[in-house]
Tab-separated table of N, CA and C in Angstrom:
chain	number	residue	atom	x	y	z
A	76	MET	N	-17.260	34.163	7.024
A	76	MET	CA	-18.022	34.406	7.905
A	76	MET	C	-18.871	32.797	8.059
A	77	SER	N	-18.037	32.409	9.192
A	77	SER	CA	-18.436	30.642	9.988
A	77	SER	C	-19.544	30.962	10.855
A	78	THR	N	-20.167	29.180	10.674
A	78	THR	CA	-21.120	29.616	12.004
A	78	THR	C	-20.972	28.908	12.868
A	79	THR	N	-21.404	28.316	13.769
A	79	THR	CA	-21.295	27.152	14.586
A	79	THR	C	-22.345	26.229	14.767
A	80	GLY	N	-23.509	26.436	14.333
A	80	GLY	CA	-24.374	25.245	13.980
A	80	GLY	C	-25.455	26.286	13.043
A	81	PHE	N	-26.254	25.081	12.355
A	81	PHE	CA	-27.725	25.326	11.847
A	81	PHE	C	-28.557	25.911	12.250
A	82	SER	N	-29.010	26.759	11.192
A	82	SER	CA	-30.135	27.894	11.267
A	82	SER	C	-30.830	28.442	9.960
A	83	ARG	N	-32.268	28.310	10.140
A	83	ARG	CA	-32.875	28.235	8.658
A	83	ARG	C	-32.680	28.861	8.276
A	84	ASP	N	-32.144	30.527	8.189
A	84	ASP	CA	-31.197	31.652	8.359
A	84	ASP	C	-30.440	31.349	7.197
A	85	LEU	N	-29.838	30.235	7.496
A	85	LEU	CA	-28.421	29.926	6.327
A	85	LEU	C	-29.007	29.298	4.984
A	86	LEU	N	-30.475	29.061	4.866
A	86	LEU	CA	-31.181	28.398	3.704
A	86	LEU	C	-31.568	29.763	3.001
A	87	ILE	N	-31.936	30.781	3.254
A	87	ILE	CA	-32.676	32.308	2.455
A	87	ILE	C	-31.652	32.095	1.044
A	88	GLY	N	-32.285	31.763	-0.090
A	88	GLY	CA	-31.980	31.742	-1.020
A	88	GLY	C	-30.712	31.217	-1.998
A	89	LEU	N	-30.616	29.792	-0.965
A	89	LEU	CA	-29.551	28.833	-1.023
A	89	LEU	C	-30.039	27.486	-1.897
A	90	SER	N	-29.807	27.048	-2.660
A	90	SER	CA	-30.217	25.459	-3.459
A	90	SER	C	-29.249	24.899	-1.905
A	91	GLY	N	-29.841	23.313	-2.119
A	91	GLY	CA	-28.958	22.490	-0.903
A	91	GLY	C	-27.616	22.122	-1.312
A	92	GLU	N	-26.928	22.095	-3.169
A	92	GLU	CA	-26.115	22.175	-3.400
A	92	GLU	C	-25.036	23.650	-3.263
A	93	GLU	N	-25.867	24.339	-3.091
A	93	GLU	CA	-24.579	26.354	-2.862
A	93	GLU	C	-24.871	26.143	-1.560
A	94	TYR	N	-25.332	25.366	-0.615
A	94	TYR	CA	-25.450	25.461	0.982
A	94	TYR	C	-23.794	24.416	1.361
A	95	MET	N	-24.053	23.283	0.250
A	95	MET	CA	-22.692	22.275	0.622
A	95	MET	C	-21.734	22.946	0.096
A	96	ARG	N	-21.731	23.696	-0.534
A	96	ARG	CA	-20.318	24.258	-1.387
A	96	ARG	C	-19.922	25.143	-0.476
A	97	ARG	N	-20.991	25.759	0.454
A	97	ARG	CA	-20.620	27.068	1.319
A	97	ARG	C	-19.673	26.395	2.917
A	98	MET	N	-20.279	24.555	3.052
A	98	MET	CA	-19.653	24.279	3.482
A	98	MET	C	-18.680	23.565	3.236
A	99	LEU	N	-18.183	23.405	2.033
A	99	LEU	CA	-16.882	23.065	1.304
A	99	LEU	C	-15.734	24.017	1.602
A	100	ASP	N	-15.965	25.417	1.393
A	100	ASP	CA	-14.954	26.356	1.139
A	100	ASP	C	-15.095	27.357	2.675
A	101	GLY	N	-15.889	26.754	3.989
A	101	GLY	CA	-15.641	27.284	5.020
A	101	GLY	C	-16.777	28.178	5.563
A	102	ARG	N	-17.630	28.716	4.755
A	102	ARG	CA	-18.151	30.102	5.020
A	102	ARG	C	-19.671	29.241	5.687
A	103	ILE	N	-20.009	28.406	5.986
A	103	ILE	CA	-20.771	27.251	6.718
A	103	ILE	C	-20.236	26.221	7.277
A	104	ALA	N	-20.529	26.165	8.485
A	104	ALA	CA	-19.658	25.780	9.371
A	104	ALA	C	-20.441	23.828	9.907
A	105	ALA	N	-18.941	22.991	9.403
A	105	ALA	CA	-19.551	21.571	9.017
A	105	ALA	C	-20.445	21.242	10.672
A	106	PRO	N	-21.039	20.487	10.518
A	106	PRO	CA	-21.893	20.071	12.025
A	106	PRO	C	-20.900	19.342	13.061
A	107	GLN	N	-20.941	19.855	14.544
A	107	GLN	CA	-19.603	19.554	15.363
A	107	GLN	C	-19.730	17.846	15.603
A	108	MET	N	-20.503	16.842	14.852
A	108	MET	CA	-20.290	15.456	15.211
A	108	MET	C	-19.445	15.228	14.337
A	109	TRP	N	-18.661	16.084	12.748
A	109	TRP	CA	-17.925	15.800	12.044
A	109	TRP	C	-16.533	16.055	12.641
A	110	ALA	N	-16.425	16.518	13.816
A	110	ALA	CA	-15.272	16.939	14.425
A	110	ALA	C	-14.982	15.560	15.178
A	111	THR	N	-15.698	15.537	15.894
A	111	THR	CA	-16.102	14.153	16.871
A	111	THR	C	-15.414	13.006	15.887
A	112	SER	N	-16.055	12.545	14.810
A	112	SER	CA	-15.966	11.706	13.924
A	112	SER	C	-14.753	11.471	13.342
A	113	ASN	N	-14.145	12.515	13.373
A	113	ASN	CA	-13.002	12.944	12.295
A	113	ASN	C	-13.324	13.186	10.619
A	114	ILE	N	-14.587	13.660	10.006
A	114	ILE	CA	-15.075	13.888	9.211
A	114	ILE	C	-14.752	14.800	8.547
A	115	THR	N	-14.278	15.337	6.871
A	115	THR	CA	-13.686	16.452	6.660
A	115	THR	C	-14.431	15.977	4.666
A	116	LEU	N	-15.394	17.153	4.684
A	116	LEU	CA	-15.564	17.348	3.283
A	116	LEU	C	-14.791	17.688	2.403
A	117	SER	N	-14.712	17.079	1.243
A	117	SER	CA	-13.728	17.082	0.262
A	117	SER	C	-13.846	18.022	-1.334
A	118	ASP	N	-15.049	17.378	-1.700
A	118	ASP	CA	-15.753	17.515	-2.781
A	118	ASP	C	-17.131	17.592	-3.040
A	119	VAL	N	-17.919	18.439	-3.875
A	119	VAL	CA	-19.321	18.501	-3.705
A	119	VAL	C	-20.117	18.807	-5.317
A	120	ALA	N	-20.449	17.922	-5.705
A	120	ALA	CA	-21.374	18.291	-7.061
A	120	ALA	C	-22.452	17.607	-6.416
A	121	GLN	N	-23.525	18.155	-7.722
A	121	GLN	CA	-25.032	17.642	-7.331
A	121	GLN	C	-25.010	16.202	-7.242
A	122	GLY	N	-25.873	15.821	-5.760
A	122	GLY	CA	-25.709	14.639	-5.857
A	122	GLY	C	-24.898	13.688	-5.311
A	123	GLN	N	-23.363	14.129	-5.270
A	123	GLN	CA	-22.291	13.784	-5.014
A	123	GLN	C	-21.909	14.300	-3.703
A	124	ILE	N	-20.808	13.746	-3.138
A	124	ILE	CA	-20.403	14.115	-2.265
A	124	ILE	C	-19.192	12.880	-1.780
A	125	THR	N	-18.448	13.706	-1.400
A	125	THR	CA	-16.780	12.790	-1.132
A	125	THR	C	-16.506	13.163	0.248
A	126	LEU	N	-15.869	12.789	1.456
A	126	LEU	CA	-15.797	13.427	2.671
A	126	LEU	C	-14.487	12.412	3.099
A	127	HIS	N	-13.509	12.765	3.850
A	127	HIS	CA	-12.131	11.795	3.764
A	127	HIS	C	-12.479	11.544	5.570
A	128	THR	N	-12.065	10.570	5.671
A	128	THR	CA	-12.290	10.562	7.267
A	128	THR	C	-10.652	8.870	7.649
A	129	ALA	N	-10.855	9.150	9.373
A	129	ALA	CA	-10.084	7.998	9.434
A	129	ALA	C	-10.420	7.986	10.663
A	130	PRO	N	-10.898	6.462	11.024
A	130	PRO	CA	-11.339	6.314	12.386
A	130	PRO	C	-10.349	6.876	13.519
A	131	LEU	N	-10.328	7.245	14.741
A	131	LEU	CA	-9.586	7.588	15.870
A	131	LEU	C	-9.832	6.297	16.787
A	132	PRO	N	-8.658	6.427	18.103
A	132	PRO	CA	-9.131	5.497	19.303
A	132	PRO	C	-10.538	5.178	19.460
A	133	ALA	N	-10.831	6.627	19.913
A	133	ALA	CA	-12.333	6.832	20.169
A	133	ALA	C	-13.359	5.660	19.559
A	134	HIS	N	-12.941	5.528	18.453
A	134	HIS	CA	-14.131	5.132	17.421
A	134	HIS	C	-14.095	3.917	17.704
A	135	GLY	N	-13.134	2.732	18.263
A	135	GLY	CA	-12.841	1.500	18.466
A	135	GLY	C	-14.018	1.154	19.511
A	136	ASN	N	-14.291	-0.188	19.588
A	136	ASN	CA	-15.299	-0.882	20.109
A	136	ASN	C	-14.571	-1.407	21.184
A	137	ILE	N	-15.391	-2.641	22.016
A	137	ILE	CA	-14.739	-3.067	22.916
A	137	ILE	C	-13.765	-4.237	22.320
A	138	ILE	N	-13.189	-4.550	21.083
A	138	ILE	CA	-12.431	-5.995	20.818
A	138	ILE	C	-11.228	-5.271	20.044
A	139	GLY	N	-11.487	-4.039	19.933
A	139	GLY	CA	-10.313	-3.119	19.625
A	139	GLY	C	-10.483	-2.638	17.591
A	140	THR	N	-11.368	-3.070	17.527
A	140	THR	CA	-11.823	-2.498	15.894
A	140	THR	C	-12.791	-1.090	16.283
A	141	VAL	N	-13.011	-1.049	14.950
A	141	VAL	CA	-13.438	0.369	14.511
A	141	VAL	C	-15.375	-0.507	14.913
A	142	HIS	N	-15.895	0.596	15.661
A	142	HIS	CA	-17.250	0.438	16.186
A	142	HIS	C	-18.206	0.462	14.702
A	143	GLY	N	-18.863	-0.413	14.641
A	143	GLY	CA	-19.847	-0.625	13.676
A	143	GLY	C	-21.138	1.276	13.240
A	144	GLY	N	-20.700	1.609	14.664
A	144	GLY	CA	-21.846	3.158	14.634
A	144	GLY	C	-21.288	4.247	13.841
A	145	TRP	N	-19.366	3.530	13.975
A	145	TRP	CA	-18.730	4.861	13.122
A	145	TRP	C	-19.339	4.970	11.938
A	146	TYR	N	-18.997	3.869	11.145
A	146	TYR	CA	-19.544	3.775	9.976
A	146	TYR	C	-20.087	3.995	9.386
A	147	GLY	N	-22.233	4.048	10.234
A	147	GLY	CA	-22.919	4.828	10.418
A	147	GLY	C	-22.940	5.768	9.791
A	148	ILE	N	-22.113	6.697	10.841
A	148	ILE	CA	-22.335	8.079	10.953
A	148	ILE	C	-21.658	8.308	9.679
A	149	VAL	N	-20.733	8.196	9.155
A	149	VAL	CA	-19.870	8.337	8.260
A	149	VAL	C	-20.535	8.295	6.988
A	150	LEU	N	-21.210	7.445	6.837
A	150	LEU	CA	-21.900	7.023	5.322
A	150	LEU	C	-23.438	7.587	5.503
A	151	ASP	N	-23.733	7.772	6.506
A	151	ASP	CA	-25.174	8.867	6.828
A	151	ASP	C	-24.339	10.292	6.456
A	152	ALA	N	-23.284	10.449	6.963
A	152	ALA	CA	-23.364	11.920	6.571
A	152	ALA	C	-22.620	12.081	4.967
A	153	ALA	N	-22.499	11.246	4.363
A	153	ALA	CA	-21.866	11.121	2.728
A	153	ALA	C	-23.118	10.754	2.166
A	154	MET	N	-24.176	9.912	2.478
A	154	MET	CA	-25.605	10.130	1.514
A	154	MET	C	-26.395	11.259	1.929
A	155	GLY	N	-26.258	11.774	3.170
A	155	GLY	CA	-27.037	12.701	3.378
A	155	GLY	C	-26.860	14.389	2.829
A	156	CYS	N	-25.428	14.200	2.938
A	156	CYS	CA	-25.119	15.489	1.977
A	156	CYS	C	-25.187	15.377	0.454
A	157	ALA	N	-25.008	14.109	0.180
A	157	ALA	CA	-25.672	13.751	-1.226
A	157	ALA	C	-26.610	14.244	-1.433
A	158	CYS	N	-27.812	13.814	-0.560
A	158	CYS	CA	-29.647	14.183	-0.599
A	158	CYS	C	-29.220	15.926	-0.614
A	159	MET	N	-28.478	16.234	0.719
A	159	MET	CA	-28.917	17.683	0.100
A	159	MET	C	-28.630	18.768	-0.612
A	160	SER	N	-27.466	18.306	-1.262
A	160	SER	CA	-27.083	18.734	-2.763
A	160	SER	C	-28.626	18.979	-3.771
A	161	CYS	N	-29.561	17.964	-3.474
A	161	CYS	CA	-30.031	18.053	-4.306
A	161	CYS	C	-31.597	18.898	-3.922
A	162	VAL	N	-31.724	19.112	-2.813
A	162	VAL	CA	-32.946	19.943	-2.531
A	162	VAL	C	-32.787	21.197	-3.035
A	163	PRO	N	-34.145	21.668	-3.493
A	163	PRO	CA	-34.669	23.111	-3.530
A	163	PRO	C	-33.700	23.755	-2.919
A	164	GLU	N	-34.453	25.622	-3.471
A	164	GLU	CA	-33.747	26.546	-2.624
A	164	GLU	C	-35.050	26.879	-1.037
A	165	GLY	N	-34.315	26.760	-0.361
A	165	GLY	CA	-35.008	27.083	0.902
A	165	GLY	C	-35.557	25.770	1.424
A	166	ALA	N	-35.744	24.677	1.128
A	166	ALA	CA	-35.454	23.462	1.984
A	166	ALA	C	-34.426	22.549	2.302
A	167	THR	N	-34.660	22.063	3.064
A	167	THR	CA	-33.755	20.551	3.718
A	167	THR	C	-33.877	19.451	3.593
A	168	HIS	N	-33.571	18.061	4.401
A	168	HIS	CA	-34.009	17.264	4.479
A	168	HIS	C	-34.103	16.400	6.058
A	169	THR	N	-34.176	15.463	5.720
A	169	THR	CA	-33.799	14.705	6.963
A	169	THR	C	-33.997	12.991	6.753
A	170	THR	N	-32.927	12.355	6.950
A	170	THR	CA	-33.206	10.805	6.970
A	170	THR	C	-34.170	10.091	7.240
A	171	LEU	N	-34.760	9.382	6.715
A	171	LEU	CA	-36.074	8.698	7.197
A	171	LEU	C	-35.444	6.959	7.427
A	172	GLU	N	-34.550	6.563	6.646
A	172	GLU	CA	-34.098	5.409	6.917
A	172	GLU	C	-32.533	5.268	6.450
A	173	TYR	N	-31.854	4.116	7.208
A	173	TYR	CA	-30.534	3.768	6.485
A	173	TYR	C	-30.046	2.517	6.827
A	174	LYS	N	-29.297	2.178	6.012
A	174	LYS	CA	-28.534	0.958	6.163
A	174	LYS	C	-27.250	0.465	5.655
A	175	VAL	N	-26.533	-0.073	6.527
A	175	VAL	CA	-24.691	0.004	6.369
A	175	VAL	C	-24.713	-1.326	6.269
A	176	ASN	N	-23.472	-1.859	5.244
A	176	ASN	CA	-23.135	-3.396	5.704
A	176	ASN	C	-21.691	-3.098	5.484
A	177	ILE	N	-21.291	-3.533	6.404
A	177	ILE	CA	-19.438	-3.198	7.009
A	177	ILE	C	-18.991	-4.679	6.327
A	178	VAL	N	-18.270	-4.664	5.347
A	178	VAL	CA	-17.580	-5.154	4.523
A	178	VAL	C	-16.351	-6.290	5.137
A	179	ARG	N	-15.057	-5.944	5.322
A	179	ARG	CA	-14.155	-5.883	6.343
A	179	ARG	C	-13.678	-4.600	7.302
A	180	PRO	N	-12.917	-5.030	7.951
A	180	PRO	CA	-12.731	-4.073	9.322
A	180	PRO	C	-11.576	-3.039	8.816
A	181	ALA	N	-12.288	-1.838	8.962
A	181	ALA	CA	-10.817	-0.995	9.087
A	181	ALA	C	-10.076	-0.751	10.135
A	182	LYS	N	-8.744	-0.179	10.523
A	182	LYS	CA	-7.547	-0.610	11.202
A	182	LYS	C	-7.309	0.784	11.572
A	183	ILE	N	-8.074	1.287	13.334
A	183	ILE	CA	-7.814	2.393	13.611
A	183	ILE	C	-6.677	3.456	12.880
A	184	GLY	N	-6.987	4.979	12.471
A	184	GLY	CA	-6.012	5.694	11.849
A	184	GLY	C	-5.801	4.936	10.425
A	185	ALA	N	-6.498	4.359	9.763
A	185	ALA	CA	-6.700	4.015	8.538
A	185	ALA	C	-7.135	5.322	7.554
A	186	GLU	N	-6.814	5.703	6.177
A	186	GLU	CA	-7.060	7.091	5.537
A	186	GLU	C	-8.540	6.604	4.983
A	187	LEU	N	-9.453	6.859	5.068
A	187	LEU	CA	-10.244	6.460	4.239
A	187	LEU	C	-11.196	7.477	3.460
A	188	ILE	N	-12.248	7.251	2.692
A	188	ILE	CA	-12.540	7.954	1.849
A	188	ILE	C	-14.513	7.697	1.809
A	189	ALA	N	-14.849	8.517	2.127
A	189	ALA	CA	-16.311	8.038	1.947
A	189	ALA	C	-17.355	9.214	0.936
A	190	THR	N	-18.147	8.527	0.116
A	190	THR	CA	-18.847	8.999	-1.226
A	190	THR	C	-20.085	8.544	-1.003
A	191	GLY	N	-20.850	9.496	-1.254
A	191	GLY	CA	-22.372	9.143	-1.467
A	191	GLY	C	-22.848	10.235	-2.967
A	192	HIS	N	-24.071	8.949	-3.155
A	192	HIS	CA	-24.351	9.400	-4.566
A	192	HIS	C	-26.233	9.182	-4.623
A	193	VAL	N	-26.443	10.205	-5.479
A	193	VAL	CA	-28.027	10.150	-5.293
A	193	VAL	C	-28.175	9.422	-6.092
A	194	GLN	N	-29.323	8.393	-6.439
A	194	GLN	CA	-29.965	7.794	-7.165
A	194	GLN	C	-31.224	7.993	-7.300
A	195	HIS	N	-32.375	8.642	-6.771
A	195	HIS	CA	-33.485	9.183	-7.054
A	195	HIS	C	-33.474	10.654	-6.445
A	196	SER	N	-34.140	11.876	-7.087
A	196	SER	CA	-34.528	12.921	-6.157
A	196	SER	C	-35.493	13.415	-6.992
A	197	GLY	N	-36.652	13.172	-5.991
A	197	GLY	CA	-37.999	13.466	-5.986
A	197	GLY	C	-38.420	14.405	-5.109
A	198	ARG	N	-39.292	15.073	-5.371
A	198	ARG	CA	-40.258	16.499	-4.399
A	198	ARG	C	-40.114	15.834	-3.490
A	199	SER	N	-40.474	14.856	-2.591
A	199	SER	CA	-40.414	14.623	-1.379
A	199	SER	C	-39.912	13.926	-1.064
A	200	THR	N	-39.135	12.938	-1.719
A	200	THR	CA	-38.105	11.890	-1.266
A	200	THR	C	-37.087	11.986	-2.122
A	201	LEU	N	-35.714	11.122	-1.683
A	201	LEU	CA	-34.643	11.386	-2.150
A	201	LEU	C	-34.108	9.847	-1.764
A	202	VAL	N	-33.224	9.442	-2.366
A	202	VAL	CA	-32.554	7.811	-2.250
A	202	VAL	C	-31.246	7.833	-2.844
A	203	ALA	N	-30.138	7.855	-2.068
A	203	ALA	CA	-28.863	7.659	-2.101
A	203	ALA	C	-28.140	6.219	-1.689
A	204	ASN	N	-26.597	6.048	-1.975
A	204	ASN	CA	-25.949	4.849	-1.413
A	204	ASN	C	-24.896	5.688	-1.632
A	205	GLY	N	-23.777	5.127	-0.764
A	205	GLY	CA	-22.608	4.985	-0.391
A	205	GLY	C	-21.516	4.227	-0.144
A	206	GLU	N	-20.441	4.447	-0.023
A	206	GLU	CA	-19.184	3.760	0.156
A	206	GLU	C	-17.966	4.231	0.228
A	207	VAL	N	-17.624	3.571	1.641
A	207	VAL	CA	-16.296	3.329	2.361
A	207	VAL	C	-15.197	3.040	1.747
A	208	ARG	N	-14.355	3.720	1.315
A	208	ARG	CA	-12.939	3.046	0.554
A	208	ARG	C	-12.002	3.463	1.191
A	209	GLY	N	-10.300	2.476	1.025
A	209	GLY	CA	-9.333	3.064	1.668
A	209	GLY	C	-9.094	4.062	0.405
A	210	ARG	N	-8.356	5.014	1.385
A	210	ARG	CA	-7.681	6.240	0.548
A	210	ARG	C	-6.990	5.515	-0.308
A	211	ASP	N	-5.804	4.766	-0.294
A	211	ASP	CA	-4.089	4.470	-0.559
A	211	ASP	C	-4.781	3.016	-2.034
A	212	ASP	N	-5.647	2.299	-1.050
A	212	ASP	CA	-6.110	0.993	-1.840
A	212	ASP	C	-7.148	0.957	-2.347
A	213	ASN	N	-7.767	1.938	-2.175
A	213	ASN	CA	-9.241	1.496	-2.653
A	213	ASN	C	-10.253	0.534	-2.549
A	214	ARG	N	-9.742	-0.422	-1.434
A	214	ARG	CA	-10.323	-1.422	-0.931
A	214	ARG	C	-11.713	-1.548	-0.506
A	215	LEU	N	-12.877	-1.929	-0.368
A	215	LEU	CA	-13.925	-1.487	0.232
A	215	LEU	C	-14.225	-2.129	1.612
A	216	TYR	N	-14.835	-0.827	2.580
A	216	TYR	CA	-14.925	-1.326	3.778
A	216	TYR	C	-16.599	-1.323	3.904
A	217	ALA	N	-17.412	-0.196	3.607
A	217	ALA	CA	-18.897	-0.520	4.172
A	217	ALA	C	-19.502	-0.162	2.747
A	218	THR	N	-20.794	0.123	2.996
A	218	THR	CA	-21.462	0.018	2.004
A	218	THR	C	-22.803	0.696	2.391
A	219	GLY	N	-23.859	1.353	2.085
A	219	GLY	CA	-24.685	1.794	2.327
A	219	GLY	C	-26.372	1.901	1.659
A	220	SER	N	-27.012	2.549	2.523
A	220	SER	CA	-28.449	3.152	0.994
A	220	SER	C	-29.024	3.932	2.445
A	221	THR	N	-29.540	5.330	1.981
A	221	THR	CA	-30.782	5.873	2.568
A	221	THR	C	-31.953	6.271	2.081
A	222	THR	N	-32.896	6.327	2.145
A	222	THR	CA	-34.019	7.200	1.871
A	222	THR	C	-34.463	8.524	2.939
A	223	CYS	N	-34.450	9.432	2.295
A	223	CYS	CA	-34.503	10.903	2.752
A	223	CYS	C	-35.949	11.634	2.599
A	224	ILE	N	-36.392	12.356	3.551
A	224	ILE	CA	-37.610	13.471	3.037
A	224	ILE	C	-36.935	14.159	2.487
A	225	VAL	N	-37.932	15.329	2.229
A	225	VAL	CA	-37.397	16.776	1.695
A	225	VAL	C	-38.779	17.122	2.240
A	226	LEU	N	-37.589	18.231	3.321
A	226	LEU	CA	-38.569	19.376	4.069
A	226	LEU	C	-38.414	20.725	3.655
A	227	GLN	N	-40.061	21.415	2.906
A	227	GLN	CA	-40.171	22.669	2.664
A	227	GLN	C	-40.044	23.425	4.006
A	228	HIS	N	-39.425	24.400	3.801
A	228	HIS	CA	-39.510	25.831	5.014
A	228	HIS	C	-40.059	26.950	4.384
């Protein structure tokens, strides 16, 4: 039973981790932006998320390298989902702020892994960090950090 978009009804009876696990197994659809950004959820644990991705030609900038905004989308997804995996039943979260540092440019088509790790999970805020690394060579391409607010529904 897959859905086409987010509905608060999806949260009924689910913790954030359970919600993310249902996304992993396909019972809840990933955000449409993930298809546009070529992101796939590959692992879920409480406070930790792994995504697989590869920048497409559409993610290039005016000089042919990967656009900085694409790294922001990927890292926001990884860190935000890590935060989601820590929220209690019936709650969600949203990003308050995030920061991205691009260490080296990835090539279009490069197979990459993005991870998100929660550093602090409180009643009202969450703090997480993330990395984008090469799938085959483990080289670091970008890092990020975020602060999210917990939303009680």
